[in-house]
Short mmCIF file of C-alpha atoms in Angstrom, two decimals:
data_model
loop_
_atom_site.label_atom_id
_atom_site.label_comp_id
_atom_site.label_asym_id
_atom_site.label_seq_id
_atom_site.Cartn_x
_atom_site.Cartn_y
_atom_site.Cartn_z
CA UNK A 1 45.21 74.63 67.30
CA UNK A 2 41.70 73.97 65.54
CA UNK A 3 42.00 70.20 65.72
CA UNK A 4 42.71 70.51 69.17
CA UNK A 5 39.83 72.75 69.83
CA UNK A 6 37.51 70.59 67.60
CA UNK A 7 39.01 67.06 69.53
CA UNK A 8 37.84 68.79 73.10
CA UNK A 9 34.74 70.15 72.02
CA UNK A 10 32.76 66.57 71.73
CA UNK A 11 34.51 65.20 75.20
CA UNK A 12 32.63 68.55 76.76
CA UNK A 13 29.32 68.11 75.17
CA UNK A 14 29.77 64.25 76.59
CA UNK A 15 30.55 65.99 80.22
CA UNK A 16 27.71 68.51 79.63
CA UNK A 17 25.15 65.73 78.96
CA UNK A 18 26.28 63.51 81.56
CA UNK A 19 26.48 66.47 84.13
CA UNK A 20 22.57 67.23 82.83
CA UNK A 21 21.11 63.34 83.54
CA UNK A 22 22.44 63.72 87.06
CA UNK A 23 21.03 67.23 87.69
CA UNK A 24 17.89 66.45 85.92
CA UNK A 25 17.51 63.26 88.30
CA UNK A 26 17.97 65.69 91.59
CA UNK A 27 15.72 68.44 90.11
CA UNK A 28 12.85 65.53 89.89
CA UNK A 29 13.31 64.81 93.57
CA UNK A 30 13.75 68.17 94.87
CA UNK A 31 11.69 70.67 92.26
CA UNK A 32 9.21 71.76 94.81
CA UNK A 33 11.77 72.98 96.64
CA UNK A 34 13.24 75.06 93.53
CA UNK A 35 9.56 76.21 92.69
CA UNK A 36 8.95 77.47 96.81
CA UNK A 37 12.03 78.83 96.41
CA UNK A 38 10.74 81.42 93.12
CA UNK A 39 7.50 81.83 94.39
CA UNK A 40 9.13 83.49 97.71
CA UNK A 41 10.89 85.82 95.16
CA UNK A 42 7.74 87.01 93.83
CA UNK A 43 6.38 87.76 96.87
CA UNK A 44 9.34 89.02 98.64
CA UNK A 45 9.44 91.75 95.07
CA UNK A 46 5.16 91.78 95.65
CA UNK A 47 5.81 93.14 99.74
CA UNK A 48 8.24 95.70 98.33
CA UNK A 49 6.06 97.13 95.88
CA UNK A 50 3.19 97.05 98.15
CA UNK A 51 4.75 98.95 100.66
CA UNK A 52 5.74 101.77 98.33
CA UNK A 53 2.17 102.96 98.73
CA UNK A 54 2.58 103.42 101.85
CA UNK A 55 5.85 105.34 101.55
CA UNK A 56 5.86 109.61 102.58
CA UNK A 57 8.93 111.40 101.71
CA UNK A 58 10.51 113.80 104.15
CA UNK A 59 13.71 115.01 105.05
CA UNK A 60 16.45 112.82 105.34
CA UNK A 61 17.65 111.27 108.88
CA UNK A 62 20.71 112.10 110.65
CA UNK A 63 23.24 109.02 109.59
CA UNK A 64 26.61 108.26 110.00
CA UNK A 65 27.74 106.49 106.80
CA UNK A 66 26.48 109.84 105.50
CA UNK A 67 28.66 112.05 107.58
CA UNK A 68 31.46 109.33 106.84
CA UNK A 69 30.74 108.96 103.55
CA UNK A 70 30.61 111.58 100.61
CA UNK A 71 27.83 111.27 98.67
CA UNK A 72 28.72 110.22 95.22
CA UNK A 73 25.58 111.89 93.55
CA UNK A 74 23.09 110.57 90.71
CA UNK A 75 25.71 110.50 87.73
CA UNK A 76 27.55 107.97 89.80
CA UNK A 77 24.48 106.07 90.76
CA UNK A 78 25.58 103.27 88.82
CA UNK A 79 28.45 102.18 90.41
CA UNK A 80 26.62 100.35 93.30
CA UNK A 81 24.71 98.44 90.91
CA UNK A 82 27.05 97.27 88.34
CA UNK A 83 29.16 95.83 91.57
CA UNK A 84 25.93 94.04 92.57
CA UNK A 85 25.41 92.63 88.92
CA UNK A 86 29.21 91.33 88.86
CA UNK A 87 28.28 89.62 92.08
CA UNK A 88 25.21 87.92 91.07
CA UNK A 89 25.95 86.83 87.43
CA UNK A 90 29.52 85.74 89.11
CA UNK A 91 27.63 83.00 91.66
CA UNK A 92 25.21 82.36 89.29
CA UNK A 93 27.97 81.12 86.70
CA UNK A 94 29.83 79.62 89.66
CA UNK A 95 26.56 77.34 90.61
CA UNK A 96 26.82 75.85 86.96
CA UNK A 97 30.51 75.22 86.52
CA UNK A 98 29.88 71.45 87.94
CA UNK A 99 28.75 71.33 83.78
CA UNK A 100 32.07 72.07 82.58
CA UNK A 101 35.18 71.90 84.60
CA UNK A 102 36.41 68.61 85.93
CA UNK A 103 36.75 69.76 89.76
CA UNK A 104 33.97 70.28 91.44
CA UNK A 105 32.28 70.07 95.08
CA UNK A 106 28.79 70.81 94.41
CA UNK A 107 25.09 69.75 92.93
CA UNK A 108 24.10 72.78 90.87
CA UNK A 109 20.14 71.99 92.24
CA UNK A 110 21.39 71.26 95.49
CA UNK A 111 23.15 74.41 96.04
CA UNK A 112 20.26 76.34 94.79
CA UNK A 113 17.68 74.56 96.99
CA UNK A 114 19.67 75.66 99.88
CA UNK A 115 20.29 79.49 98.33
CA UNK A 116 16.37 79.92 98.07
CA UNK A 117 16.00 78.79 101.71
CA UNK A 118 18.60 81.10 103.13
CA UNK A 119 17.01 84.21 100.88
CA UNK A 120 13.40 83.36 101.72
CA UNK A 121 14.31 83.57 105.28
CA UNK A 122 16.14 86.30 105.27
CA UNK A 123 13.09 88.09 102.94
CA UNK A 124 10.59 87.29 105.28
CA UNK A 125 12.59 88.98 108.43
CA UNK A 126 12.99 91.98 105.73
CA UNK A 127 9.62 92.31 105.05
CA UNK A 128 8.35 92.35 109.01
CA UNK A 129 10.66 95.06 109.43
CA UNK A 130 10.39 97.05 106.81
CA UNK A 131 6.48 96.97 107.11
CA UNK A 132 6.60 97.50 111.19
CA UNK A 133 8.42 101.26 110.14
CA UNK A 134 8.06 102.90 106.82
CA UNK A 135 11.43 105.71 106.76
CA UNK A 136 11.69 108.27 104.74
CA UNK A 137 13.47 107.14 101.79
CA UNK A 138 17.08 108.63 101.49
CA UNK A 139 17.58 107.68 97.53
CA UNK A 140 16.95 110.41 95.45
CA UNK A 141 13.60 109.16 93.87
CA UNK A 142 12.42 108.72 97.02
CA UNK A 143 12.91 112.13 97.59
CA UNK A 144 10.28 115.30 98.08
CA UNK A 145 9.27 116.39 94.48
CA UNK A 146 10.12 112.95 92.90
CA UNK A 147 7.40 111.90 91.09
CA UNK A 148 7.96 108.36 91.79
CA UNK A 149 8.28 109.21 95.90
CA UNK A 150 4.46 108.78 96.37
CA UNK A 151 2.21 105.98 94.43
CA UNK A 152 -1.12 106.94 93.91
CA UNK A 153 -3.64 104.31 94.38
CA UNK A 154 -3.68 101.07 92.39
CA UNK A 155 -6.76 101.53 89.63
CA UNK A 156 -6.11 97.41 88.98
CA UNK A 157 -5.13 94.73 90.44
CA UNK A 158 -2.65 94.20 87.72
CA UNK A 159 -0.93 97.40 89.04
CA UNK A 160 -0.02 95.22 92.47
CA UNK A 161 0.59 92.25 90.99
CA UNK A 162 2.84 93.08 87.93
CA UNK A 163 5.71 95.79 88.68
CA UNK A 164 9.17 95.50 86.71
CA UNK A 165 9.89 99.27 87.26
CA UNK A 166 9.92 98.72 91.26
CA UNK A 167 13.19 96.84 91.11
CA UNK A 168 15.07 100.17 90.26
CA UNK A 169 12.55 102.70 91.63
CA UNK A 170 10.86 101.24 94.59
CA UNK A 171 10.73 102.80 98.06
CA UNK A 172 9.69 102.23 101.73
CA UNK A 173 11.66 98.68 101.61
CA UNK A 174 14.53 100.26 103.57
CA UNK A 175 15.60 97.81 106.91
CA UNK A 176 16.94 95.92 105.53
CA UNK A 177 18.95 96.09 102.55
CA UNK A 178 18.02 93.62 99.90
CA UNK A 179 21.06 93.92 97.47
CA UNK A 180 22.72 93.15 100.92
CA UNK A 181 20.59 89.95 101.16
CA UNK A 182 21.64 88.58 97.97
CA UNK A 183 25.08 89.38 97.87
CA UNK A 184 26.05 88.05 101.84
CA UNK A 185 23.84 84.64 100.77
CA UNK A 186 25.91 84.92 97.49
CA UNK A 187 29.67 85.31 99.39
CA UNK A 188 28.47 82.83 102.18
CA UNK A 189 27.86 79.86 100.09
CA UNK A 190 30.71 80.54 98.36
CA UNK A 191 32.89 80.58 101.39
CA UNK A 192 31.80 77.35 102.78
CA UNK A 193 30.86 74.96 99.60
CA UNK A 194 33.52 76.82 97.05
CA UNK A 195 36.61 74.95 96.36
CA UNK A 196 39.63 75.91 98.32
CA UNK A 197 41.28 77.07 95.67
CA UNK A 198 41.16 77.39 91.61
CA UNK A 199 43.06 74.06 91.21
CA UNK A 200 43.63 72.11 87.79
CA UNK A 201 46.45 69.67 86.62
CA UNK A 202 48.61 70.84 84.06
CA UNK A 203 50.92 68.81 81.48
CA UNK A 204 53.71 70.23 80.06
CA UNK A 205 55.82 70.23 76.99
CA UNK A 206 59.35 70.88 77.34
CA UNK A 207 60.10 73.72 74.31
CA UNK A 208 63.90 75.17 75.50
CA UNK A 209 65.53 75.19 78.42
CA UNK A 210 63.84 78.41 79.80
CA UNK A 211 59.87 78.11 78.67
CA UNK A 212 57.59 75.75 79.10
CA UNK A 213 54.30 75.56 76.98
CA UNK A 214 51.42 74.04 79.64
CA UNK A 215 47.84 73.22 79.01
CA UNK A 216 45.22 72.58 81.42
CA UNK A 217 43.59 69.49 81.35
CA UNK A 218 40.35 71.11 82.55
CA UNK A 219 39.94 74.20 80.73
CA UNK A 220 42.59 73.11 77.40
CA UNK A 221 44.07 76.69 77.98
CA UNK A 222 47.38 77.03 76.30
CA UNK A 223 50.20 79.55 77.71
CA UNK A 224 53.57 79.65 78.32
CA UNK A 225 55.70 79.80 81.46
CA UNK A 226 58.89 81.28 82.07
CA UNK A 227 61.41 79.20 84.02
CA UNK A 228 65.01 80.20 84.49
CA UNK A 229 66.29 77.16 86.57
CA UNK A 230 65.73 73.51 86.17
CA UNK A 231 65.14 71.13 83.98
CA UNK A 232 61.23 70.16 82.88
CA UNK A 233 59.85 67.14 81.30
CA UNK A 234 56.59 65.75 80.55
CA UNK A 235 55.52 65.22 84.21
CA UNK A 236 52.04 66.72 86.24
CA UNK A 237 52.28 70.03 87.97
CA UNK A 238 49.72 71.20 90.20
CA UNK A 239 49.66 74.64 89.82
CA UNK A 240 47.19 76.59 92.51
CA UNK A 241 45.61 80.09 91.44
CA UNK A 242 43.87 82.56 93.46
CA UNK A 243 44.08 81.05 96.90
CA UNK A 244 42.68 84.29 97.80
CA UNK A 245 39.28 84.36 95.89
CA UNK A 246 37.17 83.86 99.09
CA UNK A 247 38.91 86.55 100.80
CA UNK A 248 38.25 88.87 98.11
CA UNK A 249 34.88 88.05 97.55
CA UNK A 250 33.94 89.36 101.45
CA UNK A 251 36.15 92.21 100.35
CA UNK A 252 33.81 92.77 97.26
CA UNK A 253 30.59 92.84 99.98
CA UNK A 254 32.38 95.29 102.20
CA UNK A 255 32.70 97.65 99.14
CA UNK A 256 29.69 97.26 98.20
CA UNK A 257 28.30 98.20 101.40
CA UNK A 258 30.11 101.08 101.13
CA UNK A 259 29.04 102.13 97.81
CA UNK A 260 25.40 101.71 98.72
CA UNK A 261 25.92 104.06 101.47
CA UNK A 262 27.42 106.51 99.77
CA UNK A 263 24.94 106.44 96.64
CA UNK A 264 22.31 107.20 99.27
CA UNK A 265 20.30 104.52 98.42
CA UNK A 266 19.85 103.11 102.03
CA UNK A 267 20.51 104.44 105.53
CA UNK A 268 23.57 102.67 107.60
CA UNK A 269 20.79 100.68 109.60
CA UNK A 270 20.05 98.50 106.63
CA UNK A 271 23.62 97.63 106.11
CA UNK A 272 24.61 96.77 109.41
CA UNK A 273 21.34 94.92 110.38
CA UNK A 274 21.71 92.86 107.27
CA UNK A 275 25.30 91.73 108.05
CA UNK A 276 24.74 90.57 111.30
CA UNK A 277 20.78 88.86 110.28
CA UNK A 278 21.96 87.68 107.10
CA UNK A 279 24.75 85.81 108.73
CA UNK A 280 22.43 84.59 111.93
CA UNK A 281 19.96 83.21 109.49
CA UNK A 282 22.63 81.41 107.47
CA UNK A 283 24.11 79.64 110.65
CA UNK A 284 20.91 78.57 111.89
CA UNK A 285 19.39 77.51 108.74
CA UNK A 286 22.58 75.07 107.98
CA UNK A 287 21.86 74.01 111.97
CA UNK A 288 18.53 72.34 110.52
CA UNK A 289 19.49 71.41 107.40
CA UNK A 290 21.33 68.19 106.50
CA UNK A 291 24.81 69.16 105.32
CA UNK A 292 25.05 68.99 100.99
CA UNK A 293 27.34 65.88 100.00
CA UNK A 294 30.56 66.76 98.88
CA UNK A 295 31.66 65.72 95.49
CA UNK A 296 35.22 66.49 95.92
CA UNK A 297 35.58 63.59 98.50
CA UNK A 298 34.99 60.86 95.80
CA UNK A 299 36.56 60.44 92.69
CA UNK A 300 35.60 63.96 91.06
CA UNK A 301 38.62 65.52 91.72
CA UNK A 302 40.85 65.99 88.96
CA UNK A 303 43.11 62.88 87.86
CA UNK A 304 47.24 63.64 87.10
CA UNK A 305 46.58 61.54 84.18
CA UNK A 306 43.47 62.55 81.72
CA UNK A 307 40.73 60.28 81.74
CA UNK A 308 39.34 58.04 79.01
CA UNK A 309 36.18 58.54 77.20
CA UNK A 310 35.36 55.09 79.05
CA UNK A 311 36.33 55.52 82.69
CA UNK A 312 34.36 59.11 82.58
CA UNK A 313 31.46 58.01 81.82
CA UNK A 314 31.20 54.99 84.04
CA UNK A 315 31.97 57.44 86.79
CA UNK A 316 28.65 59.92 85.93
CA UNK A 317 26.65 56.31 85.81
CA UNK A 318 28.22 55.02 89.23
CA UNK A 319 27.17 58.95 90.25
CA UNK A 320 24.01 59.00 89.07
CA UNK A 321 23.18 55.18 90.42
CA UNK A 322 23.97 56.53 93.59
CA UNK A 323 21.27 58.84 93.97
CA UNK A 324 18.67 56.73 92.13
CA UNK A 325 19.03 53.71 94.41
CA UNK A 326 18.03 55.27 98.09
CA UNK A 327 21.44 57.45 99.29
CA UNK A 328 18.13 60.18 100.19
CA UNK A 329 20.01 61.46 102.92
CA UNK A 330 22.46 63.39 100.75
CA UNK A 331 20.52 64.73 97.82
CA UNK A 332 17.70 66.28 100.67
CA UNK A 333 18.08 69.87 101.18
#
């Protein structure tokens, strides 16, 4: 098992490397985009701060989710947020798996460029809105006798400008939900540029007549299958896993929804509005866009037969060729 694990690990360096020259070649043509796209962060984080000054607690409004809902209460506070962490570390890992695994469909810059448009969007709408009405504030810093519910006046500039404790504690930033901004943006791109389905091509290895020891030839997992009928040999199986990953992962935003609602941290109005604007801006931003190639249409997908050191690397130089010698239309965002 360590000589097999010590074979692999210079073939995935080599797919690393090659993944990098083609990634690095995109990010030269399209870095302005990536850089607009942090710089909206920053301000969209610099408009909720800013309107935490303006922010007066007061009793909280009549809501449904709250009648609906029972509140789960400060010790449970966390629960929202580690949801909302698995979600965003999970796409963020997702939009570089095109550096390991065989299969894939995307351009790790591509797919960002196209992210940071749908959030800055999205942001800006969030930002009219939540500047247009300042609510009271139904999380319970936000609260009457908080200390954090009222900012007193910046003494600095440097006060406005720098603020890492307003991503936990800010207030005022209500309609609409940002968590919700990221994590429908998140589950959207998934949905449409995602692969169908987790799909590799296994070998086998005959061991008895009832188990079957399989690796991947992606991910050079070992396990072992049970079979109690038939007879296996050393031909390809395409095995499919979690054909319902998609599904789940809208399942995982309606939760989350949920638990936001019932950790009181916004009202039901910045859930709902940020399902259905979230969504509009998405379809009409992809109406103006040019659609993001597809690498699964070529000759990424995964071969029944594993691939030379050779043929795999002329296929990242035929790859990367392509985008160096005018196919613009494609790598644009």
């Amino acid at each position: 098992m360590p000589f097999y694990f010590a074979r692999e690990a210079p073939k995935l360096w080599r797919k690393i490397c090659n993944e990098s020259s083609t990634e690095v070649s995109l990010l030269a043509g399209n870095w302005k985009f990536v850089l607009a796209g942090l710089i909206c962060q920053y301000l969209h984080g610099l408009a909720a701060h800013g309107v935490h000054y303006l922010h007066r607690p007061g009793p909280t409004l009549q809501d449904a989710g709250f009648f609906l809902l029972p509140e789960l209460g400060q010790d449970k506070f966390f629960l929202s947020e580690t949801l909302f962490a698995a979600v965003f570390f999970s796409f963020i890992l997702w939009t570089f798996h095109p550096f390991v695994f065989q299969s894939k469909k995307i351009y790790t810059v591509l797919i960002w460029c196209r992210v940071f448009a749908y959030l800055a969007v999205s942001q800006f709408l969030r930002i009219i809105t939540f500047y247009s009405t300042q609510l009271p504030g139904p999380n319970y810093h936000c609260r009457e006798g908080s200390e954090v519910a009222r900012l007193p006046p910046p003494k600095s500039a440097l006060e406005v400008l720098y603020f890492p404790r307003a991503v936990m504690y800010g207030c005022g930033d209500l309609i609409f939900s940002s968590h919700m901004i990221f994590t429908l943006v998140f589950v959207r791109t998934f949905h449409k540029y995602g692969t169908r389905s987790l799909k590799w091509a296994l070998f086998g290895e005959l061991v008895n007549e009832n188990k079957l020891v399989v690796y991947s030839q992606d991910v050079r997992i070992f396990s072992h299958l049970m079979y109690h009928s038939g007879v296996f040999s050393h031909d390809s199986i395409a095995v499919y896993h979690c054909r319902c990953i998609k599904q789940f992962a809208w399942l995982v935003a309606v939760i989350l929804s949920l638990l936001i609602i019932a950790s009181r941290k916004h009202y039901t109005v910045d859930i709902v509005v940020a399902w259905y604007t979230v969504n509009l801006v998405v379809f009409f931003v992809d109406q103006k866009l040019p659609e993001l190639p597809d690498r699964s249409l070529g000759s990424t997908s995964p071969p029944l037969l594993p691939m030379s050191t050779k043929d795999r690397d002329s296929r990242h130089r035929e790859e990367l060729e392509k985008f160096r010698n005018g196919n613009s239309s494609d790598i644009t965002t």
